[in-house]
Amino acid sequence: MDTSRACTHVYGPPVRCRARGWQQNRNRKSNAHARPPYTTQPQSLSPSSSGLSRPALSDMGLAKADYDLFVKFFRQASPYIEGHRGRTFVIAIPGDVVDSPPLLERLMEDVLLLHGLGVRLVLVVGARMKIDEAVRAGGSEPQFLRGYRVTDDVAMAAAVAAAGTARMMVEARLSRAPTVTQSRELRTTRNKRAPRVTTASGNYVAAKRKGVVDGIDYQHTGSVRFVQSEAVARQLEHGNIVLLSNLGYSASGEPLNCDCYSVAVRAAIDLSADKLVVVSPPDGDPFMETLTNEKSTNWLPVHEAERLLLEKSSKEDGDSSSSSSPSSSPSSSSSSSSSSSSSSSPASPSSHRALRNARDDLDFDTWYELGLPMPLLAACMVCKSGVKRAHVINASIDGGLLLELYSTDGVGYMITSDHYEGIRPATSRDISNVHALLQPMVEKGVIVERSHDTIAEEIRHFTVLERDNKLLACAYVRPLGVSEATGKTVSELGAFCVHPDYRGGGKGDSLLQYLEEKEKARSDVLVLMTTRTADWFMQRGFRGEGVAYESDLLPAARREEIDKRRNSQLYFKRLV
C-alpha cells in the first residue's frame, strides 16, 4: 500500500443489537469455558466435555445428542441477535493474537458470524510482535521508553511491513468462501463462491508526531488525532468490514507508528460505536485476573473501574523509584504493562493527575507510564467518552466473542458507562421522599401501602435513583433465605416505582438491571409479587409462578406473611 497518498482500498465483491449478559460464576470461566490445547484434530462437541469446543473450520455436523443444546442456546441468543443487528462494534485485536494462527483462525470465524448476523464491524489489528521480530531481524533491538516504542527509521520500516502482513493475515481468513457442500445446500452456483465478506482499509487514521517528551525524541511514533468517521461509516453502510492498523498519517503525508489501543479508542469514540471489544492476549493480565477472581460479577460501572485503576496506579507510584532506560519489547501485551512500569521515570506523575490528564486529552502517555492494564484502560476511556459498553475477552476462549455477546452470562469482563449514575443505597434522609414517591401507586392499588415507620424499618433494603437531589425511582430488595422446596436462595423485589414524569426514559430498566447484578452475589432467584404490573416485568425476563401464597418457590415463613385477599401473583427470574 502506498502510504504517502490518500487512498482507500476495498477488497473483494460487496455482500450483502441492547442486550448483554455477564458472567457471575467464577468457576464457569475456569472450568466450564476452559479450552483444551489447540490441535489439528477435530474435537467433538459434547456437553460432558470441559467446554463447548467446536472444530475450527470443520465440516462436522452437530451430533443429534447435542441438538437440545443448540436449540437452547439459539433461543437464548435470539434477543441479542436482534439487539445487536445494525450496531457498530469496534474490536481491538493485539499483535499477540494476530501472531498466533490458531487464535486468529478461531477469532475470524466468529467475526464472520457476527458480520452475517448484521453487526457493523471495525477491526483494529495490532502488530507489536511482528514489528519486534522485523527490528531484531535487521540487527537492532526494539526500544521502549515509558511504555512507548521509540520508532527510528528501522523500526518504522518494520512497522509498515508488519502492518501490511497483519492486515493480509486477517483479510485472508475473512476471504474464505463457502465450501462446495455449503454452496450446494444454499443453492449457490460455483462462479459465485466468492469471499463471504468485503474488507476495506485506507488512510482513515489521522495522527501527529509524538515529538520530544522530556528530552526523549520518539521520532516516527505517532499520537492518534482522529479517525475519519464519515469515510468509515460509508464503508460500513456498504456492508464492508473496515480494517484499521497501527499506522496513522500526518497532515504532511507522513506515516506514523501508533498504538493499536489508541486507534481502537479513538475509532470507537469518533464512530459513536455501541461497543468496544478488546481481545486480550492469551496469557491474560495479572491485574485483570485478580480483579475477575475477587469480583462477584464480571461487570463494573466505569466510575468503579476508574477507582480500581487509581488504587493500582497509586501503588505503582509508590513502587516506582528507579530511573528510566530504553527497554526491549515485551513478549506480549500483558508483559507490556509491567515492562512499561519498570521503565517509568523517577518523576512519575501522581495517579490522580495521570488519570485526569489521560481522560481529558485521550492520551495514553501517563497511563502507559504507570504500567496499567491497557484493555481495562481502553474500556474506561471509551465509556467516559460516550460509548455505552466495553468488553474485555481473553483470546484463549474458543468462541469467546460469541459467548460474550450472545449469552446471558458471558465469559469476559464488561465496563459500562455511568448507566447507573445516580443509583445509590437509600438512607434515613430518603424516608419522606420514598413515601411520597410510592403514595400515588398506593392510592391506585398497585403496591401495598407502607407507612413512614415501615419504610424507616426497611430503608436499608431500599435503593434509590436520583438526579439533582430529586428522587426519580426507588425499589427494595430483601433476602428471604432458602426455599425449602427448591433449595435455592431467594430475594424479593418490591416497592418498585418510577416517578411519573420520568417513565419511558429507561430509568426503571437501569434500576432493575442494577439490582439484578447486585443480587447475583447472594441469591439464585429474584421474585416479586404484583397484581397490576406483570407485563412490564415479564418483558424483562420474569416468569409467572401462579398465586403467591401457594407457591413453594417462596420460603414458608414468607408465604405466611402474604395477604391472601390481594391475590397477588408471583413472578420470578433466575439470576444464576
Coordinates of C-alpha atoms in Angstrom, one line a residue:
M1 CA 0.0 0.0 0.0
D2 CA 1.3 3.5 -0.9
T3 CA 1.3 5.1 2.5
S4 CA 2.3 8.6 1.2
R5 CA -1.0 9.5 -0.5
A6 CA -4.7 9.5 0.4
C7 CA -6.3 6.3 -0.7
T8 CA -9.0 3.7 0.2
H9 CA -8.6 0.1 -0.7
V10 CA -11.6 -2.2 -0.9
Y11 CA -11.0 -5.9 -1.3
G12 CA -13.5 -8.4 -2.8
P13 CA -17.0 -8.1 -4.0
P14 CA -19.8 -6.5 -1.9
V15 CA -22.0 -8.7 0.1
R16 CA -24.7 -8.3 1.4
C17 CA -28.1 -5.3 18.9
R18 CA -29.2 -3.6 23.7
A19 CA -28.9 -6.9 25.4
R20 CA -25.9 -8.2 27.2
G21 CA -25.1 -10.7 29.9
W22 CA -22.1 -11.1 32.1
Q23 CA -20.5 -13.9 33.9
Q24 CA -21.4 -14.4 37.6
N25 CA -19.9 -17.7 38.4
R26 CA -16.1 -17.6 38.6
N27 CA -15.8 -21.4 38.2
R28 CA -17.5 -21.2 34.8
K29 CA -14.6 -19.2 33.5
S30 CA -12.0 -21.6 34.8
N31 CA -13.9 -24.8 34.1
A32 CA -17.0 -24.6 32.0
H33 CA -15.4 -22.5 29.3
A34 CA -11.8 -23.8 29.6
R35 CA -10.4 -24.7 26.2
P36 CA -8.3 -27.7 25.5
P37 CA -4.9 -27.3 23.9
Y38 CA -5.1 -26.4 20.2
T39 CA -4.8 -29.4 17.9
T40 CA -5.2 -30.1 14.3
Q41 CA -7.6 -32.9 15.0
P42 CA -11.3 -32.1 15.1
Q43 CA -12.7 -32.1 18.6
S44 CA -16.2 -33.4 19.3
L45 CA -18.9 -31.2 20.7
S46 CA -20.2 -32.8 23.9
P47 CA -22.0 -31.4 26.9
S48 CA -19.8 -33.5 29.1
S49 CA -16.6 -32.1 27.8
S50 CA -14.7 -29.4 29.6
G51 CA -16.0 -26.7 27.2
L52 CA -18.2 -26.2 24.2
S53 CA -15.3 -26.6 21.9
R54 CA -16.0 -26.8 18.2
P55 CA -13.7 -28.0 15.5
A56 CA -12.4 -24.9 13.7
L57 CA -13.2 -24.7 10.1
S58 CA -14.6 -28.3 10.1
D59 CA -17.5 -29.6 8.1
M60 CA -18.5 -31.8 11.0
G61 CA -22.2 -31.6 11.7
L62 CA -23.8 -31.3 15.1
A63 CA -24.4 -34.6 16.8
K64 CA -28.1 -35.3 17.3
A65 CA -27.5 -35.7 21.0
D66 CA -26.5 -32.1 21.1
Y67 CA -29.5 -30.7 19.3
D68 CA -31.2 -29.6 22.5
L69 CA -28.1 -27.6 23.5
F70 CA -28.1 -25.9 20.1
V71 CA -31.8 -25.1 20.4
K72 CA -31.5 -23.8 23.9
F73 CA -28.6 -21.5 23.0
F74 CA -30.3 -20.3 19.9
R75 CA -33.4 -19.4 21.8
Q76 CA -31.4 -17.6 24.5
A77 CA -29.4 -15.8 21.9
S78 CA -32.3 -14.5 19.8
P79 CA -32.9 -11.3 21.8
Y80 CA -29.2 -10.5 21.5
I81 CA -29.2 -11.2 17.8
E82 CA -32.0 -8.8 17.2
G83 CA -30.5 -6.2 19.6
H84 CA -27.0 -6.3 18.0
R85 CA -28.2 -6.1 14.4
G86 CA -27.2 -2.9 12.8
R87 CA -25.0 -1.9 15.7
T88 CA -21.4 -0.7 15.3
F89 CA -18.7 -2.7 17.3
V90 CA -15.0 -1.8 17.3
I91 CA -12.9 -4.9 18.0
A92 CA -9.2 -4.4 19.1
I93 CA -7.0 -7.4 18.2
P94 CA -3.5 -7.0 19.7
G95 CA -0.4 -8.3 17.9
D96 CA -0.2 -11.3 20.2
V97 CA -3.4 -12.7 18.8
V98 CA -2.6 -11.9 15.2
D99 CA 0.7 -13.7 15.6
S100 CA -1.0 -16.9 16.7
P101 CA -2.6 -18.7 13.8
P102 CA -4.9 -20.9 15.9
L103 CA -6.2 -17.9 17.9
L104 CA -6.6 -15.7 14.8
E105 CA -8.4 -18.5 12.9
R106 CA -11.0 -19.0 15.5
L107 CA -11.5 -15.3 16.2
M108 CA -12.0 -14.6 12.5
E109 CA -14.6 -17.4 12.3
D110 CA -16.6 -15.6 15.0
V111 CA -16.1 -12.2 13.2
L112 CA -17.6 -13.7 10.1
L113 CA -20.5 -14.9 12.0
L114 CA -21.0 -11.5 13.7
H115 CA -21.0 -9.9 10.3
G116 CA -23.5 -12.4 9.0
L117 CA -25.8 -11.5 11.9
G118 CA -25.8 -7.9 10.8
V119 CA -23.2 -6.3 13.1
R120 CA -21.2 -3.4 11.6
L121 CA -17.6 -4.2 12.4
V122 CA -14.4 -2.2 12.6
L123 CA -11.3 -4.3 13.4
V124 CA -8.2 -2.7 14.8
V125 CA -5.3 -5.0 14.1
G126 CA -2.1 -4.7 16.1
A127 CA 1.4 -5.8 15.0
R128 CA 3.7 -5.3 18.0
M129 CA 5.1 -8.8 17.9
K130 CA 5.8 -8.7 14.2
I131 CA 7.4 -5.2 14.5
D132 CA 9.7 -6.6 17.2
E133 CA 10.7 -9.6 15.0
A134 CA 11.4 -7.4 12.0
V135 CA 13.5 -5.0 14.1
R136 CA 15.6 -7.8 15.5
A137 CA 15.9 -9.4 12.1
G138 CA 17.5 -6.1 11.0
G139 CA 20.1 -6.4 13.7
S140 CA 18.6 -3.9 16.1
E141 CA 16.8 -4.2 19.4
P142 CA 13.3 -2.7 20.0
Q143 CA 13.5 0.4 22.1
F144 CA 10.7 1.4 24.6
L145 CA 10.5 4.3 26.9
R146 CA 7.6 4.9 29.3
G147 CA 5.7 2.2 27.5
Y148 CA 6.0 3.7 24.1
R149 CA 8.2 2.5 21.2
V150 CA 10.9 4.8 20.0
T151 CA 10.3 4.4 16.3
D152 CA 13.5 5.1 14.4
D153 CA 13.9 4.6 10.7
V154 CA 14.5 0.9 11.1
A155 CA 11.5 0.4 13.4
M156 CA 9.3 2.5 11.1
A157 CA 10.1 0.3 8.1
A158 CA 9.4 -2.7 10.2
A159 CA 6.1 -1.2 11.4
V160 CA 4.9 -0.5 7.8
A161 CA 5.8 -4.1 6.7
A162 CA 4.3 -5.6 9.9
A163 CA 1.0 -3.7 9.5
G164 CA 0.7 -4.9 5.9
T165 CA 1.4 -8.5 6.9
A166 CA -1.0 -8.4 9.8
R167 CA -3.7 -6.9 7.6
M168 CA -3.1 -9.6 5.0
M169 CA -3.4 -12.4 7.6
V170 CA -6.8 -11.0 8.7
E171 CA -8.0 -10.5 5.2
A172 CA -7.0 -14.0 4.1
R173 CA -9.1 -15.5 6.9
L174 CA -12.1 -13.3 6.1
S175 CA -11.9 -14.2 2.4
R176 CA -12.8 -17.8 2.9
A177 CA -15.6 -18.8 0.6
P178 CA -18.4 -21.2 1.5
T179 CA -17.5 -24.9 0.9
V180 CA -18.8 -26.8 -2.1
T181 CA -21.2 -28.6 0.3
Q182 CA -22.5 -25.3 1.7
S183 CA -22.8 -23.8 -1.7
R184 CA -25.0 -26.7 -2.9
E185 CA -27.1 -26.6 0.2
L186 CA -27.6 -22.9 -0.2
R187 CA -28.1 -23.3 -4.0
T188 CA -25.1 -21.1 -4.7
T189 CA -23.6 -21.5 -8.2
R190 CA -19.9 -22.3 -8.5
N191 CA -18.9 -19.0 -10.1
K192 CA -20.5 -17.1 -7.1
R193 CA -18.4 -18.8 -4.5
A194 CA -16.7 -15.6 -3.7
P195 CA -15.4 -14.4 -0.3
R196 CA -18.3 -14.1 2.2
V197 CA -17.3 -10.5 3.2
T198 CA -15.6 -7.5 1.8
T199 CA -12.8 -5.7 3.7
A200 CA -11.9 -2.1 3.4
S201 CA -8.8 -0.3 4.7
G202 CA -7.1 3.0 4.0
N203 CA -5.8 6.3 5.4
Y204 CA -8.6 6.5 7.9
V205 CA -6.4 7.3 11.0
A206 CA -5.1 10.8 11.3
A207 CA -2.1 11.2 13.6
K208 CA 0.6 13.6 14.6
R209 CA 4.2 13.1 15.7
K210 CA 4.6 12.3 19.4
G211 CA 7.6 14.5 19.3
V212 CA 10.2 15.1 22.0
V213 CA 8.9 14.4 25.5
D214 CA 11.2 15.2 28.5
G215 CA 14.2 15.1 26.2
I216 CA 13.2 11.9 24.5
D217 CA 12.7 12.0 20.7
Y218 CA 10.2 9.3 19.8
Q219 CA 10.9 10.0 16.1
H220 CA 8.2 8.3 13.9
T221 CA 6.0 7.4 16.9
G222 CA 2.5 8.9 16.4
S223 CA -0.4 10.0 18.6
V224 CA -3.8 9.5 17.1
R225 CA -5.7 12.7 16.3
F226 CA -9.0 11.3 14.9
V227 CA -10.5 8.6 12.7
Q228 CA -12.3 9.7 9.6
S229 CA -15.7 8.6 10.9
E230 CA -17.7 9.6 7.8
A231 CA -15.5 7.7 5.4
V232 CA -15.6 4.6 7.7
A233 CA -19.3 4.9 8.1
R234 CA -19.8 4.8 4.3
Q235 CA -17.9 1.5 4.1
L236 CA -20.0 0.1 6.9
E237 CA -23.1 1.1 5.1
H238 CA -22.0 -0.9 2.1
G239 CA -21.6 -4.0 4.3
N240 CA -17.8 -3.9 4.4
I241 CA -15.7 -4.8 7.4
V242 CA -13.3 -2.0 8.0
L243 CA -9.7 -2.8 9.0
L244 CA -7.6 -0.3 10.8
S245 CA -3.9 -0.9 11.7
N246 CA -1.2 0.6 13.9
L247 CA -0.4 3.2 11.2
G248 CA -1.7 6.7 11.2
Y249 CA -1.0 9.5 8.7
S250 CA 0.1 13.1 9.5
A251 CA -1.2 16.2 7.8
S252 CA 2.1 16.4 5.9
G253 CA 1.6 12.9 4.4
E254 CA 4.0 11.1 6.8
P255 CA 3.1 7.6 8.0
L256 CA 3.5 7.2 11.8
N257 CA 3.5 4.2 14.1
C258 CA 0.7 4.4 16.6
D259 CA -0.5 2.2 19.4
C260 CA -3.4 -0.1 18.4
Y261 CA -5.3 0.5 21.7
S262 CA -5.2 4.3 21.0
V263 CA -6.5 3.7 17.5
A264 CA -9.3 1.5 18.8
V265 CA -10.3 4.0 21.5
R266 CA -10.4 6.9 19.0
A267 CA -12.3 4.8 16.4
A268 CA -15.0 3.8 19.0
I269 CA -15.4 7.4 20.1
D270 CA -15.4 9.1 16.7
L271 CA -17.8 6.5 15.2
S272 CA -20.1 6.7 18.2
A273 CA -19.8 2.9 18.4
D274 CA -22.2 0.9 20.5
K275 CA -19.4 -1.3 21.9
L276 CA -15.6 -1.6 22.1
V277 CA -14.5 -5.2 22.4
V278 CA -10.8 -5.7 23.4
V279 CA -9.5 -9.2 22.7
S280 CA -6.9 -9.6 25.4
P281 CA -3.7 -11.6 25.0
P282 CA -4.0 -15.3 25.7
D283 CA -1.7 -15.1 28.7
G284 CA -4.0 -12.5 30.2
D285 CA -3.1 -9.7 32.6
P286 CA -2.4 -10.4 36.3
F287 CA -4.4 -7.4 37.4
M288 CA -7.4 -8.4 35.3
E289 CA -7.2 -12.0 36.6
T290 CA -7.1 -10.8 40.2
L291 CA -10.0 -8.5 39.6
T292 CA -12.0 -11.2 38.0
N293 CA -11.4 -13.6 40.9
E294 CA -12.2 -11.0 43.5
K295 CA -15.4 -9.6 42.0
S296 CA -18.8 -11.3 42.3
T297 CA -19.7 -10.4 38.8
N298 CA -17.7 -9.7 35.6
W299 CA -19.2 -6.2 35.3
L300 CA -18.2 -2.8 36.5
P301 CA -19.6 0.7 36.1
V302 CA -16.9 2.9 34.7
H303 CA -16.6 5.0 37.9
E304 CA -15.8 1.9 39.9
A305 CA -13.3 0.8 37.3
E306 CA -11.6 4.2 37.5
R307 CA -11.4 3.8 41.2
L308 CA -9.6 0.5 40.9
L309 CA -7.2 2.0 38.4
L310 CA -6.5 4.8 40.8
E311 CA -5.7 2.3 43.5
K312 CA -3.4 0.4 41.3
S313 CA -1.7 3.5 39.9
S314 CA -1.2 4.8 43.4
K315 CA 0.6 1.5 44.2
E316 CA 2.7 1.8 41.1
D317 CA 3.6 5.4 42.1
G318 CA 4.8 4.1 45.4
D319 CA 6.8 1.2 43.8
S320 CA 8.5 3.2 41.0
S321 CA 11.8 4.6 42.2
S322 CA 14.4 3.7 39.6
S323 CA 15.2 5.9 36.6
S324 CA 14.0 5.0 33.2
S325 CA 16.2 3.5 30.4
P326 CA 15.4 2.0 27.0
S327 CA 13.8 -1.4 27.4
S328 CA 13.4 -4.2 24.9
S329 CA 10.0 -5.1 23.6
P330 CA 7.9 -7.3 25.9
S331 CA 7.0 -10.7 24.6
S332 CA 3.3 -9.9 25.0
S333 CA 0.9 -7.2 25.7
S334 CA 0.3 -8.5 29.2
S335 CA 4.0 -8.2 30.0
S336 CA 4.0 -4.8 28.3
S337 CA 2.2 -3.3 31.2
S338 CA 4.8 -4.5 33.7
S339 CA 7.6 -3.5 31.3
S340 CA 6.3 0.0 31.0
S341 CA 6.0 0.2 34.7
S342 CA 9.6 -0.7 35.3
S343 CA 10.8 1.9 32.7
S344 CA 8.9 4.7 34.4
S345 CA 10.8 7.9 35.1
P346 CA 11.7 8.8 38.7
A347 CA 9.3 11.8 38.4
S348 CA 6.3 9.7 37.7
P349 CA 3.1 11.9 37.9
S350 CA 0.6 11.3 40.7
S351 CA -2.0 8.8 39.9
H352 CA -4.9 11.2 40.1
R353 CA -3.3 13.7 37.8
A354 CA -2.3 11.0 35.4
L355 CA -5.8 9.6 35.2
R356 CA -7.3 13.1 34.8
N357 CA -4.8 14.1 32.0
A358 CA -5.3 10.9 30.1
R359 CA -9.1 11.3 30.2
D360 CA -9.0 15.0 29.2
D361 CA -6.9 14.6 26.0
L362 CA -7.4 10.9 25.3
D363 CA -3.7 10.4 25.5
F364 CA -2.4 7.1 26.9
D365 CA 1.0 8.6 27.9
T366 CA 0.5 8.8 31.6
W367 CA -1.4 5.6 31.8
Y368 CA 1.3 3.7 29.9
E369 CA 3.9 5.3 32.2
L370 CA 2.1 3.9 35.3
G371 CA 2.1 0.4 33.8
L372 CA -1.6 -0.2 34.0
P373 CA -3.5 -2.9 32.0
M374 CA -4.3 -1.5 28.6
P375 CA -7.5 -3.4 27.9
L376 CA -9.1 -2.0 31.1
L377 CA -7.7 1.5 30.4
A378 CA -9.2 1.5 26.9
A379 CA -12.5 0.3 28.2
C380 CA -12.6 3.1 30.8
M381 CA -11.6 5.7 28.3
V382 CA -14.4 4.9 25.8
C383 CA -17.0 4.6 28.4
K384 CA -16.1 8.0 29.8
S385 CA -16.4 9.4 26.3
G386 CA -19.9 8.2 25.4
V387 CA -19.5 4.6 24.4
K388 CA -22.1 2.6 26.4
R389 CA -20.2 -0.6 26.9
A390 CA -16.8 -2.1 26.6
H391 CA -15.9 -5.8 26.8
V392 CA -12.6 -7.5 27.5
I393 CA -12.4 -11.1 26.3
N394 CA -9.5 -13.5 26.6
A395 CA -8.3 -14.7 23.3
S396 CA -7.7 -18.3 24.5
I397 CA -11.5 -18.9 24.9
D398 CA -12.7 -20.5 21.8
G399 CA -15.9 -18.8 20.7
G400 CA -15.4 -16.1 23.4
L401 CA -16.7 -13.4 21.2
L402 CA -20.0 -15.2 20.6
L403 CA -20.4 -16.3 24.2
E404 CA -19.7 -12.8 25.5
L405 CA -22.1 -11.1 23.1
Y406 CA -24.9 -13.7 22.7
S407 CA -25.2 -15.4 26.0
T408 CA -26.8 -14.3 29.3
D409 CA -23.7 -14.8 31.5
G410 CA -20.9 -14.1 29.0
V411 CA -17.3 -15.1 29.5
G412 CA -15.5 -11.8 29.6
Y413 CA -15.4 -8.6 31.6
M414 CA -17.7 -5.7 30.9
I415 CA -17.3 -2.0 31.7
T416 CA -20.3 0.2 31.3
S417 CA -20.7 4.0 31.0
D418 CA -22.4 5.6 34.0
H419 CA -25.7 3.9 33.0
Y420 CA -26.3 3.6 36.7
E421 CA -25.3 7.1 37.6
G422 CA -27.4 8.4 40.5
I423 CA -28.3 5.0 41.8
R424 CA -27.3 4.5 45.4
P425 CA -28.4 2.8 48.7
A426 CA -31.2 4.7 50.4
T427 CA -30.5 6.4 53.8
S428 CA -32.7 7.7 56.6
R429 CA -32.8 11.1 54.8
D430 CA -34.8 9.4 51.9
I431 CA -37.7 8.1 54.0
S432 CA -40.1 11.0 53.3
N433 CA -39.2 11.2 49.6
V434 CA -39.6 7.4 49.2
H435 CA -43.0 7.6 50.9
A436 CA -44.1 10.5 48.7
L437 CA -42.9 8.7 45.6
L438 CA -44.8 5.5 46.5
Q439 CA -48.0 7.1 47.6
P440 CA -49.7 7.6 44.1
M441 CA -49.1 3.9 43.4
V442 CA -50.6 3.0 46.7
E443 CA -53.7 5.1 46.0
K444 CA -54.2 3.2 42.7
G445 CA -53.8 -0.1 44.5
V446 CA -50.7 -1.1 42.5
I447 CA -48.5 -1.6 45.5
V448 CA -49.0 -2.3 49.2
E449 CA -49.2 0.8 51.5
R450 CA -46.1 1.5 53.6
S451 CA -46.2 4.0 56.5
H452 CA -43.2 6.2 57.3
D453 CA -42.4 3.8 60.2
T454 CA -42.4 0.8 57.9
I455 CA -40.2 2.5 55.3
A456 CA -37.9 3.5 58.1
E457 CA -37.6 -0.1 59.2
E458 CA -36.9 -1.3 55.6
I459 CA -34.8 1.6 54.4
R460 CA -31.6 -0.5 54.5
H461 CA -33.2 -2.6 51.8
F462 CA -34.1 0.3 49.6
T463 CA -32.2 1.6 46.6
V464 CA -33.0 4.9 45.0
L465 CA -32.2 6.7 41.8
E466 CA -31.8 10.5 42.0
R467 CA -30.8 13.4 39.8
D468 CA -30.0 16.9 41.1
N469 CA -31.2 15.8 44.5
K470 CA -34.6 14.8 43.2
L471 CA -35.7 11.2 43.8
L472 CA -36.8 9.7 40.4
A473 CA -37.2 6.0 41.3
C474 CA -36.9 3.5 44.2
A475 CA -37.2 -0.2 44.9
Y476 CA -36.3 -2.5 47.7
V477 CA -34.7 -6.0 47.6
R478 CA -34.5 -8.1 50.8
P479 CA -33.2 -11.6 51.1
L480 CA -35.8 -14.3 52.0
G481 CA -33.4 -17.2 52.7
V482 CA -33.6 -20.6 51.2
S483 CA -36.7 -22.1 49.7
E484 CA -37.5 -25.5 51.4
A485 CA -38.8 -26.9 48.2
T486 CA -36.2 -25.9 45.7
G487 CA -33.1 -25.3 47.9
K488 CA -32.5 -22.0 46.1
T489 CA -31.7 -18.8 47.8
V490 CA -34.4 -16.2 47.2
S491 CA -34.6 -12.4 47.3
E492 CA -37.7 -10.4 46.9
L493 CA -38.1 -7.3 44.8
G494 CA -40.8 -4.8 45.9
A495 CA -41.9 -1.2 46.1
F496 CA -40.6 -0.7 42.5
C497 CA -41.6 2.7 41.4
V498 CA -40.5 5.4 38.9
H499 CA -41.7 9.0 39.1
P500 CA -44.5 9.6 36.5
D501 CA -42.6 12.4 34.8
Y502 CA -39.6 10.1 34.1
R503 CA -41.3 6.9 32.9
G504 CA -40.4 5.6 29.5
G505 CA -36.9 7.0 29.7
G506 CA -35.1 3.9 30.8
K507 CA -34.9 4.8 34.5
G508 CA -36.8 1.7 35.5
D509 CA -34.6 -0.6 33.3
S510 CA -31.4 0.9 34.8
L511 CA -32.6 0.4 38.3
L512 CA -33.8 -3.1 37.7
Q513 CA -30.6 -4.1 36.0
Y514 CA -28.5 -2.6 38.8
L515 CA -30.5 -4.6 41.4
E516 CA -30.2 -7.8 39.5
E517 CA -26.5 -7.5 39.2
K518 CA -26.1 -6.7 42.8
E519 CA -28.2 -9.7 43.9
K520 CA -26.3 -12.2 41.8
A521 CA -23.7 -12.2 44.6
R522 CA -26.1 -13.6 47.2
S523 CA -29.2 -15.1 45.5
D524 CA -30.2 -17.6 42.9
V525 CA -33.7 -16.3 42.3
L526 CA -35.3 -12.9 42.4
V527 CA -39.1 -12.9 43.0
L528 CA -41.8 -10.2 43.1
M529 CA -45.5 -10.1 43.9
T530 CA -47.8 -7.9 41.8
T531 CA -51.4 -7.5 40.7
R532 CA -51.1 -4.9 38.0
T533 CA -47.5 -4.6 36.6
A534 CA -46.8 -8.1 35.4
D535 CA -46.4 -7.3 31.7
W536 CA -43.5 -4.8 32.4
F537 CA -41.6 -7.4 34.4
M538 CA -42.3 -10.3 32.0
Q539 CA -40.8 -8.3 29.2
R540 CA -37.7 -8.2 31.2
G541 CA -37.3 -11.9 31.8
F542 CA -39.6 -12.6 34.7
R543 CA -41.9 -15.7 34.5
G544 CA -45.2 -16.3 36.2
E545 CA -45.4 -18.8 39.1
G546 CA -49.1 -18.5 40.0
V547 CA -50.7 -17.4 43.2
A548 CA -48.0 -16.1 45.5
Y549 CA -49.2 -17.6 48.8
E550 CA -49.4 -21.1 47.2
S551 CA -46.0 -21.1 45.6
D552 CA -43.4 -23.3 47.2
L553 CA -40.7 -21.1 45.5
L554 CA -41.1 -18.9 48.5
P555 CA -39.8 -19.9 51.9
A556 CA -42.7 -21.0 54.2
A557 CA -42.2 -18.0 56.5
R558 CA -42.7 -15.5 53.7
R559 CA -45.8 -17.3 52.4
E560 CA -47.4 -16.9 55.8
E561 CA -47.0 -13.1 55.7
I562 CA -48.9 -12.7 52.4
D563 CA -52.3 -11.0 52.4
K564 CA -54.4 -13.6 50.6
R565 CA -57.1 -11.0 49.9
R566 CA -54.9 -9.2 47.4
N567 CA -54.5 -12.5 45.4
S568 CA -51.0 -11.3 44.3
Q569 CA -49.3 -13.3 41.6
L570 CA -45.7 -14.4 42.0
Y571 CA -43.1 -13.8 39.3
F572 CA -39.5 -15.0 39.3
K573 CA -36.3 -14.6 37.5
R574 CA -33.2 -16.8 37.8
L575 CA -30.1 -14.8 38.5
V576 CA -27.6 -17.7 38.1

